[in-house]
Each structure stands twice: as structure tokens, then as C-alpha cells.
XYZ file of C-alpha atoms in Angstrom:
622
model
C 97.698 107.687 174.320
C 98.383 104.557 172.280
C 100.085 105.094 168.931
C 97.379 103.155 167.075
C 94.713 105.489 168.461
C 96.754 108.545 167.436
C 97.140 107.136 163.910
C 93.373 106.562 163.734
C 92.627 110.104 164.943
C 95.104 111.594 162.473
C 93.436 109.685 159.649
C 89.925 110.680 160.703
C 90.819 114.359 161.103
C 92.845 114.541 157.871
C 90.403 112.761 155.587
C 87.464 114.415 157.350
C 88.978 117.830 156.611
C 89.481 116.823 152.968
C 85.834 115.724 152.735
C 84.542 118.959 154.272
C 86.712 120.912 151.842
C 85.145 118.975 148.948
C 81.635 119.703 150.202
C 82.189 123.382 150.991
C 84.830 124.441 148.461
C 87.057 125.787 151.272
C 90.839 125.209 151.006
C 91.557 121.723 152.362
C 94.902 122.746 153.842
C 93.272 125.441 155.977
C 90.837 122.916 157.410
C 93.595 120.380 158.088
C 95.704 122.968 159.883
C 92.701 124.012 161.955
C 91.833 120.393 162.799
C 95.379 119.574 163.899
C 95.730 122.790 165.879
C 92.450 122.152 167.716
C 93.329 118.522 168.447
C 96.840 119.399 169.603
C 97.655 122.610 171.456
C 94.052 123.825 171.938
C 92.210 120.743 173.246
C 95.212 118.560 174.027
C 93.616 115.408 172.615
C 96.948 114.032 171.445
C 100.576 115.035 170.973
C 102.345 113.373 168.008
C 105.803 114.095 169.439
C 104.899 112.308 172.654
C 103.215 109.443 170.775
C 105.931 108.767 168.192
C 109.022 110.304 169.792
C 112.115 110.114 167.601
C 110.138 108.358 164.859
C 108.167 111.508 164.048
C 110.969 113.250 162.125
C 111.825 110.292 159.819
C 108.095 109.630 159.284
C 107.580 113.206 158.108
C 110.773 113.125 156.011
C 109.734 109.946 154.157
C 106.233 111.328 153.692
C 107.586 114.526 152.132
C 109.832 112.468 149.835
C 106.875 110.392 148.588
C 104.797 113.552 148.044
C 107.576 115.146 145.989
C 107.980 111.948 143.945
C 104.235 111.809 143.279
C 104.298 115.460 142.253
C 107.215 114.794 139.919
C 105.245 111.992 138.263
C 102.626 114.561 137.257
C 105.151 116.789 135.452
C 105.221 116.019 131.757
C 107.568 118.158 129.648
C 104.813 118.480 127.046
C 103.038 120.791 129.485
C 105.901 123.256 129.061
C 105.098 124.113 125.459
C 103.471 127.373 126.613
C 105.097 127.935 130.007
C 108.595 126.418 129.819
C 110.523 129.695 129.687
C 108.544 131.120 132.610
C 109.185 128.027 134.735
C 112.906 128.165 133.905
C 113.051 131.823 134.948
C 111.295 131.115 138.250
C 113.547 128.120 138.941
C 116.732 130.176 138.408
C 116.310 133.955 138.634
C 113.277 133.577 140.879
C 115.141 131.392 143.371
C 118.013 133.870 143.693
C 115.731 136.897 144.014
C 113.355 135.131 146.401
C 116.259 134.067 148.621
C 117.708 137.586 148.593
C 114.434 139.430 149.296
C 113.322 136.903 151.924
C 116.643 137.208 153.741
C 116.508 141.024 153.717
C 112.955 140.966 155.061
C 114.022 138.588 157.827
C 116.940 140.816 158.860
C 115.420 144.293 158.592
C 111.724 143.632 159.302
C 111.527 140.496 161.487
C 114.748 141.400 163.299
C 116.240 137.909 162.975
C 119.949 137.277 163.264
C 121.503 137.562 159.772
C 122.552 133.901 159.747
C 119.051 132.712 160.715
C 117.391 135.114 158.259
C 119.594 133.935 155.363
C 118.852 130.270 156.075
C 115.116 130.943 156.478
C 115.138 133.034 153.288
C 116.436 129.987 151.415
C 113.645 127.805 152.805
C 111.048 130.450 151.828
C 111.912 129.811 148.166
C 109.556 126.808 148.302
C 105.866 127.170 147.515
C 104.932 123.528 147.891
C 102.902 121.089 145.767
C 101.071 119.925 148.887
C 99.203 123.223 148.934
C 99.421 124.509 145.364
C 97.983 121.395 143.700
C 94.921 121.192 146.014
C 94.319 124.917 145.411
C 94.472 124.425 141.636
C 92.183 121.407 141.935
C 89.553 123.408 143.829
C 89.818 126.616 141.802
C 89.437 127.200 138.101
C 92.171 129.246 136.453
C 93.565 129.122 132.932
C 95.933 126.337 131.988
C 99.144 128.387 131.533
C 99.291 130.083 134.972
C 98.099 126.821 136.567
C 100.921 124.918 134.853
C 103.506 127.525 135.911
C 102.352 127.391 139.543
C 102.426 123.585 139.596
C 105.891 123.292 138.038
C 107.324 126.047 140.222
C 105.968 124.374 143.360
C 107.448 120.948 142.601
C 110.784 122.122 141.193
C 111.447 124.706 143.905
C 110.676 122.404 146.838
C 114.003 120.537 146.657
C 115.712 123.751 145.521
C 114.619 125.533 148.696
C 115.868 122.621 150.779
C 119.216 122.798 148.962
C 119.461 126.549 149.621
C 118.911 125.904 153.329
C 121.568 123.176 153.318
C 124.064 125.508 151.612
C 123.438 128.230 154.178
C 123.637 125.867 157.135
C 126.795 124.134 155.956
C 128.460 127.504 155.380
C 127.613 128.738 158.874
C 128.703 125.417 160.371
C 131.996 125.616 158.475
C 132.517 129.190 159.630
C 131.848 128.137 163.232
C 134.527 125.456 162.925
C 136.930 127.433 160.689
C 136.289 131.203 160.916
C 138.249 131.976 157.748
C 136.236 129.547 155.559
C 134.955 131.005 152.291
C 131.759 130.441 150.379
C 133.680 128.721 147.583
C 134.870 126.075 150.022
C 131.300 125.162 150.950
C 129.086 125.599 147.892
C 130.838 123.420 145.232
C 130.749 120.214 147.344
C 127.036 120.773 148.022
C 126.290 121.337 144.339
C 128.231 118.181 143.480
C 126.209 116.309 146.117
C 122.973 117.579 144.587
C 124.125 116.488 141.109
C 125.041 113.033 142.423
C 121.643 112.772 144.125
C 119.928 113.735 140.879
C 121.926 111.079 139.010
C 120.891 108.461 141.569
C 117.251 109.413 141.048
C 117.639 109.316 137.267
C 119.358 105.908 137.301
C 116.578 104.547 139.529
C 114.003 105.885 137.065
C 115.850 104.192 134.183
C 115.848 100.897 136.092
C 112.095 101.138 136.705
C 111.405 102.147 133.092
C 113.443 99.168 131.818
C 112.158 96.487 134.182
C 108.415 97.216 134.415
C 107.465 96.856 130.702
C 109.627 93.750 130.300
C 107.834 91.769 132.991
C 110.808 91.736 135.350
C 108.410 92.794 138.108
C 104.985 91.131 138.410
C 101.949 93.398 138.308
C 101.037 92.928 141.955
C 104.542 93.972 143.068
C 104.919 97.094 140.921
C 103.508 99.528 143.470
C 105.457 98.059 146.424
C 108.668 97.992 144.369
C 108.161 101.600 143.280
C 107.506 102.818 146.843
C 110.495 100.894 148.181
C 112.684 102.311 145.398
C 111.620 105.884 146.199
C 112.373 105.461 149.902
C 115.679 103.749 149.126
C 116.762 106.521 146.740
C 115.796 109.139 149.335
C 117.751 107.498 152.155
C 120.864 106.756 150.054
C 120.978 110.320 148.704
C 120.625 111.742 152.202
C 123.738 109.789 153.180
C 125.633 111.867 150.634
C 124.286 115.169 151.960
C 121.411 116.253 154.201
C 118.180 116.843 152.217
C 119.824 115.815 148.939
C 117.240 113.036 148.907
C 114.549 115.597 148.046
C 116.445 116.405 144.853
C 116.823 112.702 144.036
C 113.146 111.739 144.409
C 111.993 114.798 142.455
C 114.341 113.946 139.569
C 113.204 110.322 139.744
C 109.529 111.297 139.474
C 110.019 113.792 136.644
C 112.223 111.356 134.721
C 109.688 108.521 135.014
C 106.874 110.845 133.939
C 108.700 111.576 130.682
C 109.878 108.061 129.810
C 106.433 106.965 128.570
C 106.318 103.881 130.777
C 102.905 102.426 129.988
C 103.023 100.215 133.087
C 102.809 103.306 135.313
C 99.340 104.304 134.078
C 97.710 101.591 136.163
C 99.329 102.827 139.397
C 98.419 106.501 138.988
C 95.197 106.218 141.050
C 97.075 104.440 143.830
C 99.923 106.959 144.026
C 97.420 109.844 144.098
C 95.588 108.168 146.980
C 98.892 107.706 148.825
C 99.691 111.406 148.310
C 96.320 112.486 149.730
C 96.781 110.268 152.786
C 100.311 111.534 153.362
C 99.395 115.202 152.941
C 96.468 114.812 155.333
C 98.448 112.917 157.940
C 101.553 115.095 157.889
C 99.637 118.360 158.150
C 97.572 117.068 161.057
C 100.644 115.778 162.923
C 102.758 118.879 162.387
C 100.028 121.326 163.400
C 99.120 119.164 166.406
C 102.792 119.227 167.484
C 102.791 122.993 167.992
C 103.394 124.390 171.457
C 101.854 127.589 172.777
C 105.278 128.711 173.986
C 106.637 128.423 170.444
C 103.933 130.812 169.265
C 104.069 133.339 172.090
C 106.532 135.609 170.280
C 104.008 136.014 167.449
C 101.718 138.051 169.700
C 101.236 141.328 167.768
C 100.768 143.199 171.055
C 104.502 142.884 171.737
C 107.228 144.692 169.731
C 108.745 141.386 168.569
C 105.321 140.044 167.586
C 104.554 143.228 165.657
C 107.799 142.820 163.715
C 106.811 139.240 162.867
C 103.408 140.386 161.620
C 105.069 143.035 159.450
C 107.423 140.340 158.133
C 104.454 138.153 157.115
C 102.845 141.102 155.336
C 106.133 141.820 153.575
C 106.227 138.234 152.298
C 102.737 138.629 150.840
C 102.960 142.105 149.382
C 106.665 142.784 148.767
C 108.863 139.684 148.542
C 106.690 137.472 146.329
C 105.474 140.232 143.944
C 109.001 141.624 143.505
C 110.420 138.139 142.885
C 107.848 137.215 140.238
C 107.644 140.540 138.427
C 111.427 140.909 138.165
C 111.930 137.261 137.160
C 109.338 137.463 134.370
C 110.418 140.887 133.135
C 110.536 140.754 129.336
C 108.863 137.327 129.147
C 105.858 136.447 126.982
C 103.596 135.840 129.998
C 100.740 138.406 129.934
C 100.665 140.948 132.731
C 97.397 139.721 134.208
C 98.892 136.229 134.563
C 102.090 137.671 136.059
C 100.043 139.492 138.689
C 98.214 136.287 139.595
C 101.539 134.448 139.925
C 102.864 137.336 142.027
C 100.022 136.842 144.497
C 99.735 133.049 144.747
C 102.550 131.492 146.802
C 101.188 129.277 149.606
C 103.742 127.375 151.662
C 103.299 123.852 152.968
C 104.850 120.769 154.498
C 108.400 121.146 153.199
C 108.756 124.620 154.727
C 107.605 123.390 158.146
C 109.592 120.167 158.041
C 112.879 121.772 156.962
C 112.465 124.722 159.341
C 111.935 122.357 162.257
C 115.033 120.392 161.273
C 117.343 123.397 160.970
C 115.926 125.193 164.010
C 117.492 122.538 166.213
C 120.768 122.564 164.285
C 121.069 126.365 164.422
C 120.519 126.262 168.173
C 123.369 123.751 168.447
C 125.603 126.235 166.574
C 124.745 128.940 169.117
C 122.131 130.932 167.155
C 119.310 131.517 169.658
C 116.972 132.877 166.984
C 116.931 129.408 165.447
C 114.194 128.365 167.870
C 111.928 131.028 166.367
C 111.809 129.247 163.012
C 109.340 126.552 164.102
C 106.511 128.889 165.074
C 107.389 131.405 162.355
C 107.257 128.734 159.651
C 103.789 127.691 160.811
C 102.716 131.342 160.830
C 103.942 131.674 157.227
C 102.025 128.525 156.237
C 98.800 129.644 157.913
C 98.915 133.225 156.624
C 99.800 132.296 153.040
C 97.302 129.449 152.829
C 94.454 131.531 154.246
C 95.331 134.614 152.194
C 95.809 132.774 148.913
C 93.372 129.919 149.433
C 90.376 132.151 150.066
C 91.235 134.763 147.415
C 92.519 132.796 144.415
C 89.099 132.657 142.745
C 88.389 136.349 143.396
C 91.825 137.487 142.170
C 91.649 135.219 139.104
C 88.256 136.657 138.219
C 89.481 140.225 138.819
C 92.503 139.671 136.557
C 90.413 137.779 133.966
C 92.507 134.647 134.399
C 89.530 132.615 135.545
C 88.827 129.458 133.599
C 85.377 128.203 132.720
C 83.244 128.051 135.853
C 80.029 126.490 134.528
C 80.189 122.689 134.399
C 80.702 121.458 130.845
C 80.220 118.318 128.804
C 82.816 116.279 126.914
C 81.153 114.236 124.150
C 83.104 111.323 122.678
C 81.952 110.396 119.180
C 80.729 112.689 116.404
C 77.318 111.522 115.152
C 74.198 113.462 114.108
C 72.726 112.706 117.549
C 75.768 113.938 119.527
C 76.023 117.075 117.381
C 72.348 117.827 118.067
C 73.042 117.320 121.798
C 76.101 119.597 121.621
C 74.002 122.327 119.985
C 71.495 122.141 122.830
C 74.220 122.338 125.487
C 75.768 125.328 123.740
C 72.394 127.101 123.806
C 72.239 126.333 127.533
C 75.583 128.179 127.940
C 77.373 124.985 129.050
C 80.933 124.424 127.743
C 80.817 121.531 125.291
C 83.344 119.830 123.031
C 83.082 116.859 120.666
C 86.050 114.478 120.413
C 86.556 112.050 117.539
C 89.523 110.420 115.844
C 87.913 110.815 112.387
C 88.236 114.172 110.625
C 85.421 113.169 108.306
C 82.980 112.438 111.135
C 83.841 115.814 112.687
C 82.669 117.561 109.510
C 79.203 118.228 110.943
C 80.707 119.694 114.126
C 82.870 122.028 112.052
C 79.869 122.992 109.952
C 77.789 123.838 113.047
C 80.628 125.789 114.670
C 80.863 123.438 117.656
C 84.167 123.113 119.511
C 85.881 119.854 118.620
C 89.092 117.928 119.169
C 90.496 115.739 116.421
C 92.287 112.848 118.079
C 91.965 109.611 119.994
C 90.547 110.370 123.441
C 92.456 107.415 124.953
C 95.804 108.593 123.626
C 98.057 109.872 126.413
C 98.949 112.900 124.285
C 95.327 114.016 124.517
C 95.822 114.769 128.220
C 98.366 117.437 127.262
C 96.657 118.825 124.149
C 93.076 118.916 125.404
C 92.195 120.944 128.495
C 89.814 118.688 130.433
C 89.228 120.957 133.440
C 86.072 122.701 132.109
C 84.282 119.406 131.465
C 82.788 117.797 134.556
C 80.611 115.342 132.607
C 81.544 112.849 129.886
C 79.123 111.303 127.398
C 80.502 108.417 125.305
C 78.186 107.918 122.308
C 80.209 106.397 119.495
C 78.712 103.603 117.395
C 80.689 101.015 119.383
C 79.175 100.457 122.843
C 82.185 98.412 124.030
C 84.473 101.328 123.127
C 82.106 103.679 124.959
C 82.456 101.500 128.053
C 86.256 101.560 127.713
C 86.282 105.372 127.531
C 83.989 105.681 130.559
C 86.081 103.260 132.589
C 89.291 105.116 131.685
C 87.954 108.525 132.720
C 85.904 107.387 135.731
C 88.824 108.021 138.091
C 89.566 111.508 136.800
C 86.011 112.806 136.321
C 84.128 110.583 138.756
C 82.218 107.377 138.058
C 78.923 109.153 138.648
C 79.834 111.706 135.936
C 80.604 109.371 133.008
C 77.677 108.275 130.831
C 77.096 106.177 127.757
C 74.231 105.026 125.608
C 72.850 101.557 126.204
C 71.280 99.894 129.193
C 73.610 98.266 131.686
C 73.136 94.537 132.080
C 72.333 92.794 135.332
C 75.085 90.926 137.089
C 73.861 87.510 135.938
C 74.183 88.215 132.210
C 77.550 86.650 131.352
C 77.374 87.886 127.747
C 77.375 91.609 128.621
C 79.832 94.037 130.177
C 79.283 94.415 133.934
C 78.071 97.733 135.245
C 81.370 98.293 137.074
C 83.212 98.548 133.726
C 80.891 100.956 131.923
C 79.420 104.392 132.346
C 75.962 105.133 133.669
C 73.232 104.525 131.133
C 71.747 107.642 129.556
C 67.944 107.838 129.678
C 65.798 105.905 132.120
C 64.763 103.637 129.237
C 68.388 102.775 128.459
C 68.376 103.779 124.780
C 71.300 102.310 122.857
C 73.257 103.815 119.975
C 71.005 102.256 117.325
C 67.880 103.315 119.253
C 68.696 107.040 119.242
C 69.919 106.942 115.623
C 66.697 105.265 114.444
C 64.494 107.679 116.411
C 66.428 110.644 115.053
C 65.747 109.379 111.513
C 62.077 109.208 112.483
C 62.127 112.886 113.384
C 62.760 112.786 117.124
C 64.285 116.002 118.455
C 65.688 117.531 121.622
C 63.372 119.893 123.508
C 64.324 122.399 126.206
C 61.727 123.316 128.835
C 62.229 125.911 131.584
C 60.411 125.105 134.819
C 58.845 127.711 137.072
C 56.558 127.842 140.094
C 53.550 127.930 137.774
C 54.862 125.477 135.170
C 56.318 122.542 137.119
C 57.720 119.194 136.033
C 54.337 117.462 136.112
C 52.794 120.040 133.770
C 55.772 119.739 131.461
C 55.284 115.967 131.239
C 51.611 116.473 130.406
C 52.559 118.633 127.426
C 55.232 116.320 126.009
C 54.358 113.197 124.002
C 54.027 109.987 126.035
C 57.134 108.500 124.371
C 59.347 111.450 125.331
C 62.442 110.599 127.386
C 64.102 112.951 129.861
C 67.856 113.204 129.293
C 69.122 115.825 131.745
C 68.366 119.012 133.612
C 70.488 122.132 134.002
C 70.112 124.134 137.187
C 70.351 127.923 137.275
C 73.982 127.705 138.506
C 74.940 125.517 135.526
C 74.990 122.186 137.376
C 74.051 119.297 135.086
C 72.090 116.296 136.349
C 71.208 113.310 134.158
C 68.112 111.126 134.205
C 69.396 107.554 134.232
C 68.079 104.108 135.052
C 69.835 104.370 138.439
C 69.225 108.001 139.412
C 66.510 110.563 138.840
C 67.178 114.176 139.876
C 64.441 116.171 141.573
C 63.366 118.952 139.155
C 62.564 122.323 140.675
C 61.646 125.838 139.594
C 64.424 127.476 137.575
C 65.693 124.199 136.095
C 65.814 123.633 132.355
C 64.853 120.121 131.258
C 66.347 118.645 128.090
C 64.232 115.827 126.663
C 64.434 113.625 123.575
C 60.980 113.202 122.111
C 58.915 112.532 118.968
C 58.348 115.551 116.710
C 54.712 116.166 117.622
C 53.482 117.694 120.859
C 50.204 116.846 122.526
C 47.001 118.587 121.572
C 44.895 120.290 124.210
C 42.424 117.375 124.103
C 45.193 114.821 124.667
C 46.573 116.784 127.630
C 43.108 117.089 129.152
C 42.490 113.364 128.713
C 45.827 112.489 130.356
C 45.127 114.845 133.235
C 41.682 113.340 133.753
C 43.042 109.800 133.719
C 45.543 110.729 136.442
C 42.758 112.086 138.657
C 40.614 108.970 138.181
C 43.470 106.615 138.975
C 43.756 103.050 137.665
C 40.552 101.558 136.307
C 39.373 98.075 137.425
C 39.688 95.329 134.841
């Protein structure tokens, strides 16, 4: 099959799996593994190894490097204010314990050769941002355990690779010189890792110096950054195998904490690149599996039964013991420790490194090395399925679940927004009001409404304000241009169809107004502006909540409200919020609660009867 066709199929399957995961809420990685497995060994549609040959390994290696760099860019040290000590414990004590327990399980439960088990135990230290971050994105757990899981995944990925390199180099040295000691092997590898980290840090310094000073034009910043990451990865790998993973991780983390304003504009692009790479690599690796490589996992055979017991030991013994012992005496609450002890999905790095060292171990004469390819995939599948489908249930059981009902983030503290916040609070929707003025927030404090005092566009807000509970943003300050700026800034993170502002959007031919592409969706079908709602509120207009039922439908509700009333939003029984805008009108149904903004008076019985009669008669001739 032509390589171009294989690339197209990989893209369709990977992005298709991501889309299905978004629609269903299932773990995306599970669907991608299933799609690749069906397309490869099951149906035989394509074989990436046959299509790309020797290019497959460097393609995967570069992809993993870019994923680790992108993950490093998301690690800001300000996130560690509540979880820094826990992350440090997991990156030091946890690595040693995880390597030890994983190796013992490989020797005494899986029956692997000690050398193979020790190397595989080092690789098992990784948890993997390619699986942890999508899980955190799809689930809703509290910020501290989520931060610990994310940091552990990104920091331990290169650490696990380094552990595997140390083990392999020691066994290789022993094969060449039987009397070689551990001290002859480990120091050079640690020095190589330090040099790789320095290379990554120097590259980050060069980027941080050149980008803000205009040394690189805007249109070349993304290409230069990608080329720099690949260059750092390749150069570091020349020093020592897999040292490039350390270098790109350090480069990403360093750039994330240098406050390079020029990088904000490329964040959407690098996230898109990461999604494409994760999708493509998972599809290709799972499609590359061979039935023969998986035959020894058959639980009906003694060897297969040992492998199944090994996988269970990883889930219920190795990970829990590693986490609980590492965090012993820490300030992390026990319910959060138990969640961390359960969640440890493995991903691309485990498979990629296992495949690399399986071949090298075979060359050294360790026959069990060939088992690592299938076993690593089994670990990935079992951990992703077990943790991906249970994270919400376990988080709820341990009371570590974050807010599950969709919430509303309101930018601008005015009498109108405070009245709206009160209504959303009564509807049990999480709501918070953000304003840079302490004085304007006085009414929010008086009403007991959650608030955040600070500039919403300040980068520090991302680390001080937990945005996860708020799936809708309403910008309603007195400055409509500022409202548009806020909506445009948060459209990528929240979704352009979830950011709203007061004021009607102008048509494309009005050269004096902001285009619709730069502003949020207009609240109200009538397109009320900031001055409109303020003036109507002074006239006595109020918010009204109306619960619909089979007997009292939307049409009857409209008959009861004044003619001037405007529908703002509806809240479904599951908490989903849908707005009435000039561009979209949700379909109300029984069980929904409608929130309207209307004049103070309601219609009399005579007025409702007259309106009902006029509807039946239809339009009168003139």
C-alpha cells in the first residue's frame, strides 16, 4: 500500500477516534488502540512497518520528543505551590521504589530473566503524558491530584527512559567485560543526562532571548521552535541513547517558566501538533503488532497466566505500594493518595522504548527480550482500560471529584452580572465573578457570590483561578471592546461557541465595528448591549426562572411572560447550559428551566387570553 494512503488512513483513524471520544466521553487512547489494532493485525488493512520500513522508528522517536516538549511547555512552577513536595517525592523516591517493585514482579511473577525484568522495571516507571493528560481533560478531579498526575507523567517519562538506558548499558558492559561494576556504568550515564539537560536549557535560553527581540519573524517562530526541538533531541542522542528525551523535557519546562510572551500565540498550534502526533503514533504502533508477538499472553497457557498475574500485580501491588510509600508522611490527604495509587496509565514512551530495547537485548543474547514488545502493549491496554474507565468512579468514591455540573465564568462585576450570578447559583450551577476592581466586587462580596479579584487576561490568573468547572464564559463589563478581547482570548480554551458577550455582532460590511470572528456570541436574540441591560435594570427589569413540564411547555411560558421579555438561557436537568443568541436558539423541552430577562409586570389573564386568541386567528388582512 502506498505510504501516502497509509498516512491518510492513520490520520482518519486517529482523529476519528479522538472525535468519537469527545462525543461519547470514552477514553480516547482506548479507542485509538482499538482502531489501530483492528486496522493492523485483525483486518490487515495496512502494516506501518511494511509501509515505512526503517523510517518508522525515527518517526516515532521524533514524535515522542515533540510530545514531551509540548508537555513540558504546560508545566509552570507556579502550579507546584500545593503539590511540589509530592511531585518531588514521586520523581525521586517513587522512581526508585517503582523500579524495584516492577523488577521484582517481572522476575517472580512474570518469570522474566532478571536482566530483562530489571530493564523493563525501569521503563515501567513512566506513566506518560500522552495518556494522563487526555484522561484529566475528559474527567473532572480536583486540581491538586490532577497537577501531581500531570507533573509525574511528564517528569518521569525521560526518567524511565534513562533508567532503561542505565540497565541496558550495564548489561552490555557486563557482556563485554564480565567484571564490570555498576559504578563504572552509572556515572557516565548520569553525566550524559546532565549534559543533555544543559543542552535543552541553553536552547530554551536562546529561544527566550531571540523571540521577544524580533530576531525571528512571527511567521517563522513555530518552524524555528520545532526545528530547535528536533535538533536538540538528535544532538543529545548522539551523546547517549535516549538522552534526547531528557533534553527536550528540560527545554519545554525551562521555556514555560521564562515568561516568554511570544510563546502565547503558538500555544494553540503546539497543542494541535501534540494531538496529531499522539493520534498518529498510537495508531501506527498498535497497527504494527503481530499475532505471534501476542501469543504468549494467552492466559490458557502457564506462561500467559503468569503474564496476566504480572499485569494484575502492576495494578494492585506495584503502583499502590510505590505511591503510598513515597508519600508517607506528606501533606497529601489520604483520599488523594489512594487516587494517585490507582491512576497510572502507560502510553507511547513505554511502547517505543520497549520496542527499541527488545531488539538490543536479543542482540546481547537475552531471549526474553522479544517478549517486551507484546508485554508493553498489554501493559498499555490493561492500564488504559482499567484507569480510563474507572477514574470518574474512583474519584467520586474517594470524594476527589471536581465540579461536574457545567458552570459559568462572568467577567465584570455590575448589578446586572451579580443578579445573573444569583440566578445561576439558585440553579445549582457553579458561578464566579471576575473583576480587577475590588470596589466593583463589593456587591458580589455582599451577596456571598464566589469572586476572583484580578485581571482575567493576566497569565497569573491561569494558575490562581481554577477554570475547569466553568464551561461557559460571559463577558459583560462596561467596555464592549474589552469584552470582545476576553472572549477571543478564551475561545480556544473554552470553545468559541461557549464564550458570550453583550452587544449585537455587526455584519461583515460594517467597517466601523469588530468582526464576529473576534468577539463572543451575542447574548439575547435581540442583541442587548451593556447600556441596554443597565437601563432596563434601572427600569425594574428582572430575571425570571420558569420550569417547563409536559403540561406547561415553552409556548405557554411565553404567553405568560410580558411581550418584551427576552430569553437568555436554559438549563437542562443534567446541568447543561444553552444560551438563546442571535445565531442559535436551543429547543426547550420538559424538565428544562428557562432564565429570561423581562419587565417587572406579568401578563393578566385577559392579556394572555387575547394573545392566545390572536395566535389562533393568524395575521389579519390590512
